[in-house]
Amino acid sequence: MTRSLRWLGAAALVGLPFVYTAPYPMHILIIILIWSFAYTSWSIMGRFGLVSLGHGGFMGIGAYVTALAWNYGHVSPWIGAPLGLLAGGLLAVVVAYPCFRFRIIGHYFALVTLALSGIVLQVITATRDYTGGSLGYTPERYKNGSSLYAVQFTGKTTWYLIALGVWAFGLYIWHRVDRGMLRYALEAISEDEDGAAATGVHVTREKLKVTVLSAAMTALAGALYCQYQMFISPDTVSGIAVSLQMVFAVVVGGIYVPLGPTVGAVITIMLAEVLRVSFGTRAVGWDNLVYGILLVIFIIFLPKGILGSLLALRRARRGAAAGE
Amino acid sequence: MLTLSSVHAGYGSFPALFDVSLEVRQGEAVGVIGPNGAGKTTLMRVVSGLLRPSGGTIVMEGVDLARTASHRIVELGIAHVPESRRLFPRMTVEDNLKMGGFTPAARPGFRQRLAVVYELFPRLAERREQLAGSMSGGEQQMCAIGRALMSEPKLLLLDEPSAGLAPVIVEQLFELVKRLRAGGLTVLIVEQNVQQVLRVVDRAYVLKTGRIRAAGAAAELLASGTIRDAYLGV
Amino acid sequence: MAIVDIFLLEALLNGVLLGGVLALLSLGLNLIFGVIDVVWICYAELIMLGMYGMYFLYTVYHAPIVAAAAVCIVAVAVLGVLLHVLVIAPLLGAAPINQLLATGGVLFFLQSAATVLFGIEFKNLGLRLPVLKVAGMFVSYSRLLAFAAALIGMVLVYLFLTRTYTGTAIRAIAQDRQIMPLMGVDSRRIYLITSALGGGLAGLAACLLVLQYDVHPFVGLSFGPITFLICVLGSLGNFVGGFVAAFVFAEIIALGGLYLDLEWGYVFAFAFFIVMMFVRPEGLMARRS
């Protein structure tokens, strides 16, 4: 994408809510942006071979800490959400540090983190006296309307711009990681951990850095989701299903390209919406059914994802053209 | 018995054997010698089916090995003692031997074969319940050869059997090869230990950078300068 | 004081009984990992399907319970083979993490297929097994039965692995995959047999769990994570390690459940797991990179 095209795209995205305000499409766009940010957060570490199936846990923590702090401590989400980020980051350290320190990688890391997301869901369910358990939880409305203090807004335009900003922030972080030393360290580690250590890379520290970054970003996605939807339940923001959903979307979109997770979010959310609109309540379960089959098919036949494969194809064409 | 005609083989796009032709006749002991990285192990792997040739033919008693599923090659009477032994370290000696006699044809004779192997290697009989990985290098080599013999082979492939063993053990090992030959077994042996192996085999091929550079009777090769040339690259 | 002790003993005993079933679960997963080098993330979902099978055969179609159990075990074994042929086999050469994620896709698929086909209502066999009173402790018959059957199942698997040629080959392939052709072993055949065996164990576990728990499309999530932790703690692919870890975890869950809810038992088990990683990392060392 050329620079001018990129600016044009950005301008179109920012300008959109001022010319078009139909509530339903706006709602879908906001949801896509929030999840795109969550998926991008996952890929920040996932693309270096650190496949976590625990991000549902981080997202749930971000959402629940923000909501609980508001309802019980009357703490504004401006403080509650950072608390959630902190909690998510801390949990990431507690789980990931021993994993990295003792070389729990690949399968093992995926399984441990998978258990983590299961456990977060169990905790939310177990503390049902405070969190409402599997029935879900609602942050209290502040003075029946929009408030910057409570981060509650009735207008979709406001939410759209917030979500857009956060999503762009996610891409910016991706870009920063891409340009930074962290990337070289992590690429070396994912190629050959011993070799990287031998050349002076502090393997545990570098992996921990990116994991905490990714976990905190995911917790932010959870807080954002909570504030926008004003309703959270363990099944929609935490647990193994959410973790797998992230992985699925990223694999479909493309794990190694910055916009891959976003493409994945567009495809998966549109798919779910189409199914919901055309089949109504009969569609319960069908979206995940299709996700599941697609995930298997993608991994077998198109492991680079849709965007990743398209870009690779274009590069190959260009290479061929340049060669002639 | 075994005939290789202009065999080519390699790993991915990296070729390791070029145009290798070689013959092993019934009852013979044949050596393949050559420096490190000459393709000796690749040659063994091609014969036993661990690696598929990219060209040429390998025929064992009239059967084309390149068209035989790799797990069926052992049923034709070829047993391969791989480089660095490759025992199942967390299994007992007896379980390792049992794996050697896995083929349906070998199963009915298991007890008999086991007795033969234990007679050949009394050490293994003493250690039958011990985990293979906990034995000394020499004992492990015995176990590996014993495992190969369990399939009642006609042709035994030995890949660097002396590597990493003490001189006394190596001596015993080559004695053993002589005894196995006397028992009617055909042997194809790959070695870096040139002097010793040439005293055991009838004929030998010199392999270097994937090609056969020389061939002849063991005594001739020992006497001539061919081997030194092959190693020094003159 | 005496009352508390009785409760404690009862919890300990229940822990042992639970341990038997968890050990069975981890054995199936460990077998698959040890032999094929793949983790079936959807293992607990196979169990869920087996539980539905029991529910339909026994409660809806009134089949004799033993026949129903036999059919379920065979059916889940067939599912295991299908999983291998359709999903795992095409990915055997791919990155390990792709195999893991593909079975994650199957997890999604099975969960939602169950939701679509069977609905989200909780279902049970409607079987009322007696509660035994032993020395002042209450022990449910269904748990005893599950424990005994799990133990018998594991002994049978043990005998199969040590006494037969195929079983010996299964243990061998876990130690050195590449040289199997030299032994005359067709690895693909061993993979199929192992998948059937792993599936069969999931089927057996399903028959035992459905005696104690309701079945619903997400029931797998209650057993899956804990099974993975057990396998990782016992070192993936290590049958003995998995067996020991299963009982340790079961006791933690049972004791945690005694003082708090069962969910807290799981939380304690996870916390214990994290602590163990600091204390005894060698029990967790990855065998592969």
GROMACS .gro file of C-alpha atoms in nm, chain B residues 48 50 70-71 74-75 80 82 85-91 95-96 98-103 106-107 110 147, chain C residues 162-166 168-169 171-176 178-190 287:
model
   54
  372SER     CA    1   1.716  -5.021   0.405
  374LEU     CA    2   1.487  -4.503   0.531
  394SER     CA    3   1.018  -4.918   0.357
  395HIS     CA    4   0.872  -5.126   0.641
  398VAL     CA    5   1.318  -5.596   0.647
  399GLU     CA    6   1.086  -5.881   0.547
  404HIS     CA    7   2.009  -5.248   0.930
  406PRO     CA    8   2.190  -4.782   1.218
  409ARG     CA    9   2.285  -4.770   1.736
  410ARG     CA   10   1.948  -4.602   1.788
  411LEU     CA   11   1.817  -4.838   2.055
  412PHE     CA   12   1.492  -4.759   2.231
  413PRO     CA   13   1.660  -4.620   2.542
  414ARG     CA   14   1.367  -4.639   2.782
  415MET     CA   15   1.279  -4.995   2.695
  419ASP     CA   16   1.177  -5.537   2.454
  420ASN     CA   17   1.436  -5.396   2.214
  422LYS     CA   18   1.130  -5.803   2.060
  423MET     CA   19   1.105  -5.502   1.831
  424GLY     CA   20   1.378  -5.657   1.617
  425GLY     CA   21   1.154  -5.959   1.571
  426PHE     CA   22   0.843  -5.755   1.494
  427THR     CA   23   0.779  -5.886   1.144
  430ALA     CA   24   0.984  -6.360   1.269
  431ARG     CA   25   0.725  -6.384   1.547
  434PHE     CA   26   1.092  -6.548   1.869
  471ARG     CA   27   1.804  -5.660   1.758
  720THR     CA   28   0.371  -5.460   2.740
  721ARG     CA   29   0.253  -5.800   2.617
  722THR     CA   30   0.174  -5.755   2.250
  723TYR     CA   31   0.393  -5.675   1.954
  724THR     CA   32   0.170  -5.384   1.855
  726THR     CA   33   0.558  -5.274   2.222
  727ALA     CA   34   0.576  -5.092   1.889
  729ARG     CA   35   0.600  -4.766   2.318
  730ALA     CA   36   0.895  -4.786   2.082
  731ILE     CA   37   0.762  -4.532   1.834
  732ALA     CA   38   0.738  -4.279   2.115
  733GLN     CA   39   1.114  -4.316   2.166
  734ASP     CA   40   1.246  -4.324   1.813
  736GLN     CA   41   1.253  -4.254   1.237
  737ILE     CA   42   1.390  -4.606   1.265
  738MET     CA   43   1.053  -4.778   1.290
  739PRO     CA   44   1.066  -4.897   0.926
  740LEU     CA   45   1.388  -5.085   1.012
  741MET     CA   46   1.184  -5.292   1.257
  742GLY     CA   47   0.926  -5.362   0.989
  743VAL     CA   48   0.673  -5.135   1.156
  744ASP     CA   49   0.431  -4.935   0.943
  745SER     CA   50   0.403  -4.612   1.140
  746ARG     CA   51   0.078  -4.513   0.972
  747ARG     CA   52  -0.086  -4.830   1.095
  748ILE     CA   53   0.042  -4.772   1.448
  845ARG     CA   54   1.124  -3.320   2.560
   0.00000   0.00000   0.00000
